[in-house]
CSV table of C-alpha atoms in Angstrom, one decimal:
chain,number,residue,atom,x,y,z
Q,637,UNK,CA,-39.3,-9.2,31.5
Q,638,UNK,CA,-38.9,-13.4,30.9
Q,639,UNK,CA,-37.5,-15.1,27.5
Q,640,UNK,CA,-36.6,-11.5,27.1
Q,641,UNK,CA,-32.3,-11.9,28.4
Q,642,UNK,CA,-29.7,-11.7,26.3
Q,643,UNK,CA,-27.5,-15.0,26.1
Q,644,UNK,CA,-23.6,-13.5,27.3
Q,645,UNK,CA,-21.3,-14.0,25.1
Q,646,UNK,CA,-19.4,-16.6,25.4
Q,647,UNK,CA,-15.4,-16.8,25.2
Q,648,UNK,CA,-13.6,-16.3,21.9
Q,649,UNK,CA,-16.8,-16.1,20.1
Q,650,UNK,CA,-15.1,-14.8,16.4
Q,651,UNK,CA,-12.2,-15.9,17.3
Q,652,UNK,CA,-13.2,-20.1,17.0
Q,653,UNK,CA,-14.5,-23.2,15.0
Q,654,UNK,CA,-15.9,-26.3,15.8
Q,655,UNK,CA,-15.0,-28.6,13.5
Q,656,UNK,CA,-17.1,-31.9,13.9
Q,657,UNK,CA,-16.1,-35.1,11.1
Q,658,UNK,CA,-19.2,-37.5,10.5
Q,659,UNK,CA,-21.3,-39.4,8.4
Q,660,UNK,CA,-24.8,-38.9,10.3
Q,661,UNK,CA,-27.3,-36.5,10.8
Q,662,UNK,CA,-25.9,-34.3,13.6
Q,663,UNK,CA,-29.1,-35.1,16.1
Q,664,UNK,CA,-25.7,-35.0,18.7
Q,665,UNK,CA,-26.2,-31.4,19.4
Q,666,UNK,CA,-29.3,-30.8,20.7
Q,667,UNK,CA,-27.6,-31.0,24.3
Q,668,UNK,CA,-24.5,-29.1,23.4
Q,669,UNK,CA,-26.9,-26.1,22.4
Q,670,UNK,CA,-26.6,-23.6,25.5
Q,671,UNK,CA,-22.7,-24.2,24.7
Q,672,UNK,CA,-21.5,-24.4,20.5
Q,673,UNK,CA,-24.8,-22.7,19.5
Q,674,UNK,CA,-23.1,-19.0,19.5
Q,675,UNK,CA,-20.4,-20.7,17.8
Q,676,UNK,CA,-19.1,-21.0,13.9
Q,677,UNK,CA,-19.4,-25.2,13.9
Q,678,UNK,CA,-17.2,-27.0,10.3
Q,679,UNK,CA,-18.6,-30.1,9.3
Q,680,UNK,CA,-16.5,-32.2,7.5
Q,681,UNK,CA,-19.1,-34.8,5.8
Q,682,UNK,CA,-17.3,-38.4,5.2
Q,683,UNK,CA,-18.4,-41.1,3.0
Q,684,UNK,CA,-21.5,-41.1,0.1
Q,685,UNK,CA,-20.9,-37.3,-0.5
Q,686,UNK,CA,-24.5,-37.2,-1.6
Q,687,UNK,CA,-26.5,-38.5,1.4
Q,688,UNK,CA,-28.0,-35.9,3.5
Q,689,UNK,CA,-26.8,-34.5,6.5
Q,690,UNK,CA,-29.6,-32.8,8.7
Q,691,UNK,CA,-28.4,-30.6,11.1
Q,692,UNK,CA,-30.5,-28.8,13.5
Q,693,UNK,CA,-31.7,-25.2,13.4
Q,694,UNK,CA,-30.3,-22.4,14.7
Q,695,UNK,CA,-26.6,-23.2,14.5
Q,696,UNK,CA,-23.8,-21.3,12.2
Q,697,UNK,CA,-22.0,-23.8,9.9
Q,698,UNK,CA,-20.4,-24.7,6.8
Q,699,UNK,CA,-20.8,-28.6,5.9
Q,700,UNK,CA,-17.7,-29.9,3.1
Q,701,UNK,CA,-18.2,-33.2,1.6
Q,702,UNK,CA,-15.4,-35.3,-0.3
Q,703,UNK,CA,-16.6,-33.3,-3.7
Q,704,UNK,CA,-16.3,-30.1,-2.2
Q,705,UNK,CA,-12.6,-31.3,-0.8
Q,706,UNK,CA,-12.0,-32.2,-4.3
Q,707,UNK,CA,-13.0,-29.2,-6.6
Q,708,UNK,CA,-11.4,-27.2,-3.3
Q,709,UNK,CA,-7.9,-28.8,-2.8
Q,710,UNK,CA,-7.5,-30.8,-6.6
Q,711,UNK,CA,-4.8,-33.0,-7.3
Q,712,UNK,CA,-3.6,-32.5,-3.3
Q,713,UNK,CA,-7.1,-33.3,-2.3
Q,714,UNK,CA,-5.3,-37.1,-1.7
Q,715,UNK,CA,-3.9,-36.0,1.4
Q,716,UNK,CA,-7.5,-36.2,3.3
Q,717,UNK,CA,-8.5,-39.3,4.2
Q,718,UNK,CA,-11.6,-41.0,2.9
Q,719,UNK,CA,-13.8,-43.5,5.2
Q,720,UNK,CA,-12.2,-42.1,8.0
Q,721,UNK,CA,-12.9,-39.1,11.0
Q,722,UNK,CA,-9.2,-38.0,10.1
Q,723,UNK,CA,-10.7,-36.3,7.3
Q,724,UNK,CA,-11.5,-33.0,9.8
Q,725,UNK,CA,-8.4,-32.1,9.2
Q,726,UNK,CA,-9.1,-30.0,6.3
Q,727,UNK,CA,-11.9,-28.7,8.5
Q,728,UNK,CA,-8.8,-27.0,10.3
Q,729,UNK,CA,-7.1,-26.1,7.0
Q,730,UNK,CA,-10.6,-24.1,5.7
Q,731,UNK,CA,-10.5,-22.5,9.2
Q,732,UNK,CA,-9.6,-18.4,9.3
Q,733,UNK,CA,-10.2,-19.1,13.1
Q,734,UNK,CA,-7.2,-18.5,15.6
Q,735,UNK,CA,-8.3,-21.3,17.9
Q,736,UNK,CA,-10.5,-25.2,16.9
Q,737,UNK,CA,-12.0,-27.6,18.6
Q,738,UNK,CA,-12.9,-31.2,17.3
Q,739,UNK,CA,-15.3,-33.1,18.9
Q,740,UNK,CA,-16.7,-36.3,17.8
Q,741,UNK,CA,-20.3,-37.3,16.8
Q,742,UNK,CA,-20.5,-39.8,19.2
Q,743,UNK,CA,-19.8,-37.4,22.3
Q,744,UNK,CA,-22.5,-35.9,24.9
Q,745,UNK,CA,-22.7,-33.2,27.8
Q,746,UNK,CA,-20.1,-35.0,30.5
Q,747,UNK,CA,-21.9,-33.9,34.4
Q,748,UNK,CA,-18.9,-33.3,37.4
Q,749,UNK,CA,-19.0,-35.5,40.6
Q,750,UNK,CA,-21.3,-32.2,41.4
Q,751,UNK,CA,-23.8,-33.5,38.8
Q,752,UNK,CA,-23.6,-29.7,37.2
Q,753,UNK,CA,-23.4,-30.0,33.0
Q,754,UNK,CA,-20.1,-29.3,32.5
Q,755,UNK,CA,-18.9,-26.5,29.6
Q,756,UNK,CA,-16.2,-28.2,28.1
Q,757,UNK,CA,-15.2,-25.9,25.3
Q,758,UNK,CA,-14.8,-23.2,28.4
Q,759,UNK,CA,-12.3,-25.1,30.3
Q,760,UNK,CA,-10.7,-25.9,26.7
Q,761,UNK,CA,-10.9,-22.3,26.1
Q,762,UNK,CA,-9.4,-21.8,29.6
Q,763,UNK,CA,-6.5,-24.1,29.2
Q,764,UNK,CA,-5.3,-22.4,26.2
Q,765,UNK,CA,-5.0,-18.9,26.6
Q,766,UNK,CA,-3.0,-20.4,30.0
Q,767,UNK,CA,0.5,-21.3,30.0
Q,768,UNK,CA,2.1,-24.1,30.3
Q,769,UNK,CA,4.8,-25.4,32.2
Q,770,UNK,CA,6.7,-28.3,29.6
Q,771,UNK,CA,10.4,-26.9,31.6
Q,772,UNK,CA,9.4,-28.9,34.9
Q,773,UNK,CA,6.5,-30.4,37.1
Q,774,UNK,CA,4.4,-28.6,39.0
Q,775,UNK,CA,3.2,-31.4,41.5
Q,776,UNK,CA,0.2,-29.4,41.8
Q,777,UNK,CA,-0.7,-29.6,38.9
Q,778,UNK,CA,-1.1,-26.7,36.7
Q,779,UNK,CA,-0.7,-23.5,38.8
Q,780,UNK,CA,-2.5,-21.2,37.0
Q,781,UNK,CA,-6.2,-22.8,37.6
Q,782,UNK,CA,-7.8,-20.8,40.9
Q,783,UNK,CA,-6.7,-22.3,44.2
Q,784,UNK,CA,-3.7,-23.2,42.9
Q,785,UNK,CA,0.0,-22.1,42.8
Q,786,UNK,CA,4.0,-23.3,41.8
Q,787,UNK,CA,4.8,-25.0,45.1
Q,788,UNK,CA,7.9,-24.5,46.8
Q,789,UNK,CA,11.3,-25.3,45.0
Q,790,UNK,CA,9.5,-24.7,41.5
Q,791,UNK,CA,12.1,-22.0,40.2
Q,792,UNK,CA,11.3,-18.7,39.4
Q,793,UNK,CA,12.9,-18.0,36.4
Q,794,UNK,CA,10.0,-20.6,34.9
Q,795,UNK,CA,7.2,-19.6,36.5
Q,796,UNK,CA,6.0,-17.2,33.4
Q,797,UNK,CA,5.2,-20.8,31.6
Q,798,UNK,CA,5.0,-21.2,27.9
Q,799,UNK,CA,2.8,-20.6,25.3
Q,800,UNK,CA,-0.1,-23.1,25.1
Q,801,UNK,CA,-1.0,-24.5,22.0
Q,802,UNK,CA,-2.9,-27.4,22.6
Q,803,UNK,CA,-5.6,-29.0,25.8
Q,804,UNK,CA,-6.3,-32.5,25.4
Q,805,UNK,CA,-9.3,-33.4,26.8
Q,806,UNK,CA,-10.3,-36.6,28.1
Q,807,UNK,CA,-13.7,-39.1,28.2
Q,808,UNK,CA,-16.1,-40.6,31.3
Q,809,UNK,CA,-18.2,-43.8,30.2
Q,810,UNK,CA,-16.1,-45.5,27.1
Q,811,UNK,CA,-12.7,-45.4,26.8
Q,812,UNK,CA,-10.9,-44.6,24.2
Q,813,UNK,CA,-8.7,-48.7,24.6
Q,814,UNK,CA,-6.8,-50.4,21.1
Q,815,UNK,CA,-8.8,-53.3,20.1
Q,816,UNK,CA,-7.1,-55.9,22.2
Q,817,UNK,CA,-7.6,-54.7,25.4
Q,818,UNK,CA,-11.4,-53.5,24.1
Q,819,UNK,CA,-11.6,-57.5,23.7
Q,820,UNK,CA,-9.7,-58.5,27.5
Q,821,UNK,CA,-12.0,-55.2,29.3
Q,822,UNK,CA,-15.4,-54.7,27.3
Q,823,UNK,CA,-17.1,-54.2,30.2
Q,824,UNK,CA,-15.4,-51.1,31.1
Q,825,UNK,CA,-16.3,-47.7,31.9
Q,826,UNK,CA,-14.2,-45.1,33.4
Q,827,UNK,CA,-16.2,-43.5,36.2
Q,828,UNK,CA,-12.8,-41.7,37.6
Q,829,UNK,CA,-13.2,-37.7,37.6
Q,830,UNK,CA,-10.1,-36.6,37.9
Q,831,UNK,CA,-10.0,-32.8,38.6
Q,832,UNK,CA,-6.5,-31.6,37.4
Q,833,UNK,CA,-5.0,-30.2,34.3
Q,834,UNK,CA,-1.5,-30.8,34.0
Q,835,UNK,CA,0.9,-29.8,30.6
Q,836,UNK,CA,3.0,-32.9,29.2
Q,837,UNK,CA,5.9,-32.4,29.5
Q,838,UNK,CA,9.0,-31.8,26.9
Q,839,UNK,CA,10.2,-34.9,25.8
Q,840,UNK,CA,7.5,-36.5,27.0
Q,841,UNK,CA,5.5,-38.8,23.8
Q,842,UNK,CA,1.8,-39.4,24.6
Q,843,UNK,CA,-1.4,-40.2,22.9
Q,844,UNK,CA,-3.9,-37.6,21.9
Q,845,UNK,CA,-7.3,-38.6,21.0
Q,846,UNK,CA,-9.1,-36.6,18.8
Q,847,UNK,CA,-12.9,-36.6,20.5
Q,848,UNK,CA,-12.1,-33.7,22.5
Q,849,UNK,CA,-9.4,-31.6,20.6
Q,850,UNK,CA,-9.0,-28.0,20.8
Q,851,UNK,CA,-5.6,-26.1,19.4
Q,852,UNK,CA,-4.1,-22.4,18.5
Q,853,UNK,CA,-4.2,-23.4,14.4
Q,854,UNK,CA,-2.4,-19.4,14.5
Q,855,UNK,CA,0.2,-21.6,16.4
Q,856,UNK,CA,0.2,-25.7,15.6
Q,857,UNK,CA,-2.1,-25.7,12.9
Q,858,UNK,CA,0.2,-26.8,9.8
Q,859,UNK,CA,1.5,-29.7,12.1
Q,860,UNK,CA,-2.6,-31.2,12.8
Q,861,UNK,CA,-1.8,-33.4,10.0
Q,862,UNK,CA,-4.4,-36.4,10.5
Q,863,UNK,CA,-2.5,-38.2,7.8
Q,864,UNK,CA,-3.7,-41.4,5.3
Q,865,UNK,CA,-5.9,-43.6,7.5
Q,866,UNK,CA,-8.8,-45.0,6.5
Q,867,UNK,CA,-10.2,-45.5,2.7
Q,868,UNK,CA,-7.2,-47.4,0.6
Q,869,UNK,CA,-4.8,-47.3,3.6
Q,870,UNK,CA,-2.9,-50.1,5.0
Q,871,UNK,CA,-4.0,-48.4,8.7
Q,872,UNK,CA,-6.5,-47.0,10.3
Q,873,UNK,CA,-7.6,-44.9,13.6
Q,874,UNK,CA,-3.9,-43.8,13.9
Q,875,UNK,CA,-4.7,-40.7,12.8
Q,876,UNK,CA,-5.2,-38.4,16.4
Q,877,UNK,CA,-1.9,-40.6,17.3
Q,878,UNK,CA,0.3,-39.9,14.7
Q,879,UNK,CA,-1.3,-36.0,14.7
Q,880,UNK,CA,-0.1,-36.0,18.9
Q,881,UNK,CA,3.2,-37.5,18.5
Q,882,UNK,CA,4.4,-35.2,15.2
Q,883,UNK,CA,2.3,-32.2,16.7
Q,884,UNK,CA,4.4,-33.0,20.3
Q,885,UNK,CA,8.4,-33.3,18.4
Q,886,UNK,CA,6.8,-29.9,17.1
Q,887,UNK,CA,6.2,-28.2,20.5
Q,888,UNK,CA,9.3,-29.1,21.8
Q,889,UNK,CA,11.1,-27.5,19.5
Q,890,UNK,CA,9.1,-23.7,19.3
Q,891,UNK,CA,9.2,-24.0,22.7
Q,892,UNK,CA,5.4,-24.5,22.9
Q,893,UNK,CA,3.4,-26.2,26.1
Q,894,UNK,CA,0.1,-29.1,25.9
Q,895,UNK,CA,-2.5,-29.5,28.4
Q,896,UNK,CA,-3.9,-32.6,29.3
Q,897,UNK,CA,-6.6,-33.9,31.9
Q,898,UNK,CA,-9.8,-31.2,32.1
Q,899,UNK,CA,-11.9,-31.4,29.6
Q,900,UNK,CA,-14.2,-34.6,30.2
Q,901,UNK,CA,-17.2,-35.7,27.7
Q,902,UNK,CA,-19.5,-38.0,27.7
Q,903,UNK,CA,-18.2,-40.8,25.1
Q,904,UNK,CA,-21.5,-42.4,24.5
Q,905,UNK,CA,-20.3,-45.7,22.8
Q,906,UNK,CA,-18.1,-48.4,21.9
Q,907,UNK,CA,-17.1,-49.0,18.3
Q,908,UNK,CA,-16.9,-52.8,17.2
Q,909,UNK,CA,-13.2,-54.5,18.7
Q,910,UNK,CA,-12.9,-56.8,15.5
Q,911,UNK,CA,-13.2,-53.7,13.1
Q,912,UNK,CA,-11.0,-51.8,15.1
Q,913,UNK,CA,-8.3,-54.6,15.0
Q,914,UNK,CA,-8.7,-55.1,11.3
Q,915,UNK,CA,-7.6,-51.2,11.3
Q,916,UNK,CA,-5.4,-51.4,13.9
Q,917,UNK,CA,-3.7,-54.2,13.8
Q,918,UNK,CA,-0.2,-52.9,11.9
Q,919,UNK,CA,-1.0,-50.0,14.0
Q,920,UNK,CA,0.3,-51.6,17.0
Q,921,UNK,CA,3.2,-53.6,15.8
Q,922,UNK,CA,4.5,-50.5,13.6
Q,923,UNK,CA,4.3,-48.4,17.0
Q,924,UNK,CA,7.1,-50.1,18.3
Q,925,UNK,CA,9.5,-48.5,15.8
Q,926,UNK,CA,7.5,-44.7,15.6
Q,927,UNK,CA,8.1,-44.1,18.8
Q,928,UNK,CA,11.7,-44.7,18.9
Q,929,UNK,CA,11.6,-42.6,15.8
Q,930,UNK,CA,9.8,-40.0,17.4
Q,931,UNK,CA,11.7,-40.2,20.8
Q,932,UNK,CA,14.9,-39.3,18.3
Q,933,UNK,CA,14.1,-36.7,16.3
Q,934,UNK,CA,15.1,-33.0,16.2
Q,935,UNK,CA,15.0,-30.3,14.2
Q,936,UNK,CA,17.8,-27.8,13.4
Q,937,UNK,CA,17.4,-24.7,15.0
Q,938,UNK,CA,17.2,-23.7,11.8
Q,939,UNK,CA,13.4,-24.2,11.0
Q,940,UNK,CA,11.7,-21.7,12.9
Q,941,UNK,CA,8.3,-22.3,11.4
Q,942,UNK,CA,5.9,-25.1,11.3
Q,943,UNK,CA,6.1,-25.3,8.2
Q,944,UNK,CA,9.5,-26.0,8.2
Q,945,UNK,CA,9.7,-27.9,11.2
Q,946,UNK,CA,6.5,-30.6,9.3
Q,947,UNK,CA,8.7,-30.9,5.8
Q,948,UNK,CA,11.8,-31.8,8.2
Q,949,UNK,CA,10.2,-34.2,9.6
Q,950,UNK,CA,8.6,-35.7,7.0
Q,951,UNK,CA,12.0,-35.8,5.6
Q,952,UNK,CA,13.1,-38.0,8.2
Q,953,UNK,CA,10.2,-40.4,8.2
Q,954,UNK,CA,11.0,-41.2,4.8
Q,955,UNK,CA,14.4,-41.5,5.3
Q,956,UNK,CA,13.7,-43.9,8.4
Q,957,UNK,CA,10.3,-45.1,9.5
Q,958,UNK,CA,10.3,-46.2,4.8
Q,959,UNK,CA,12.3,-48.9,6.2
Q,960,UNK,CA,9.8,-50.3,8.0
Q,961,UNK,CA,7.2,-50.5,5.6
Q,962,UNK,CA,6.4,-48.1,1.8
Q,963,UNK,CA,3.9,-46.9,3.6
Q,964,UNK,CA,5.4,-44.0,5.3
Q,965,UNK,CA,6.7,-43.1,2.7
Q,966,UNK,CA,3.4,-42.3,0.5
Q,967,UNK,CA,3.2,-41.3,4.0
Q,968,UNK,CA,5.3,-38.9,4.2
Q,969,UNK,CA,5.4,-37.5,0.5
Q,970,UNK,CA,1.5,-37.0,1.9
Q,971,UNK,CA,2.7,-34.6,4.7
Q,972,UNK,CA,4.4,-32.3,2.5
Q,973,UNK,CA,1.1,-32.2,0.3
Q,974,UNK,CA,-0.8,-31.4,3.2
Q,975,UNK,CA,1.1,-28.0,3.6
Q,976,UNK,CA,2.2,-26.9,0.6
Q,977,UNK,CA,-2.1,-27.0,0.3
Q,978,UNK,CA,-2.3,-25.4,3.7
Q,979,UNK,CA,0.3,-22.5,2.6
Q,980,UNK,CA,-2.1,-22.3,-0.9
Q,981,UNK,CA,-5.4,-22.2,1.3
Q,982,UNK,CA,-3.7,-19.5,3.8
Q,983,UNK,CA,-1.1,-17.4,2.3
Q,984,UNK,CA,-3.7,-15.3,-0.1
Q,985,UNK,CA,-5.8,-13.5,1.9
Q,986,UNK,CA,-9.6,-14.7,2.5
Q,987,UNK,CA,-11.7,-15.7,-0.4
Q,988,UNK,CA,-14.9,-16.3,1.6
Q,989,UNK,CA,-17.0,-18.9,-0.7
Q,990,UNK,CA,-18.4,-19.3,2.4
Q,991,UNK,CA,-22.8,-20.4,2.4
Q,992,UNK,CA,-23.6,-19.8,6.0
Q,993,UNK,CA,-26.0,-23.1,7.0
Q,994,UNK,CA,-24.6,-25.2,4.0
Q,995,UNK,CA,-22.9,-26.8,2.5
Q,996,UNK,CA,-19.8,-24.8,1.0
Q,997,UNK,CA,-20.4,-23.5,-3.0
């Protein structure tokens, strides 16, 4: 009978949470309904906690505002940014699922060159569930995709690949540019759809964008801290970059892979380049010291968990980057606080305080 068809169960339905940071009503979810409706959403409301955020009917969600973050974490809430999308990482912390997909509320469903809507979440899951190749580059890109394989000369001993920890997706339309590039190229749009997924090689850093990102929370979750940004901090718009650099150093140490490329989303609007410049200018200057620091960072073999790696990295941040600016001493302390809060929320058996389709209790 028409209308009585049962919707197919999507991949990892009960093993994945979708985390969305926002300051506005989530009307954008309507276009994502076919792809998101059967998953659980964690909405992290930034800004004024007295404001009511409207979520379209039919979605299974829990919503946390700043009051909830303060109540749940107590004094450790100081490690969660305010008035910055970096607050999304609180959603990673309170999730109990194995995987996370995070998306911004100005990201819409994109179309491939054939005009078909792209199920971004499905592609991220495929990326995460297949191995990566961080130790040897395959010139046909992802050898585990249908229609591809390892090319001649690829060592057979490396063909099992490595476990994939992170899947980094891209964007059509508004590119993820820094403020100076935005100012120089105000009309530039990304129209190039490249049908490829690559593993970022071991020892190589990359700029991780948080607006279309999935990861294995059980593996790498404690390293996905988006830093201290926004209100009261000297820097913004480097939250995902910081997380990406820390994560990559730790993935390299642990022997895990990071993929980038498909899937694409449609990034609908450009943020104000002058506001962005005010947030970014210190980061643009500081990153000339930050990148060499992360390129040279070595974690001792005694670090066998992500938490141990992250605490060690925080120690090195304080020792070496503290000389660049006192902000990094504060950030290093926040990194330690983040790990402590993560372990407190995730070590004991889940004490469910979730309230479906509403604010957290």
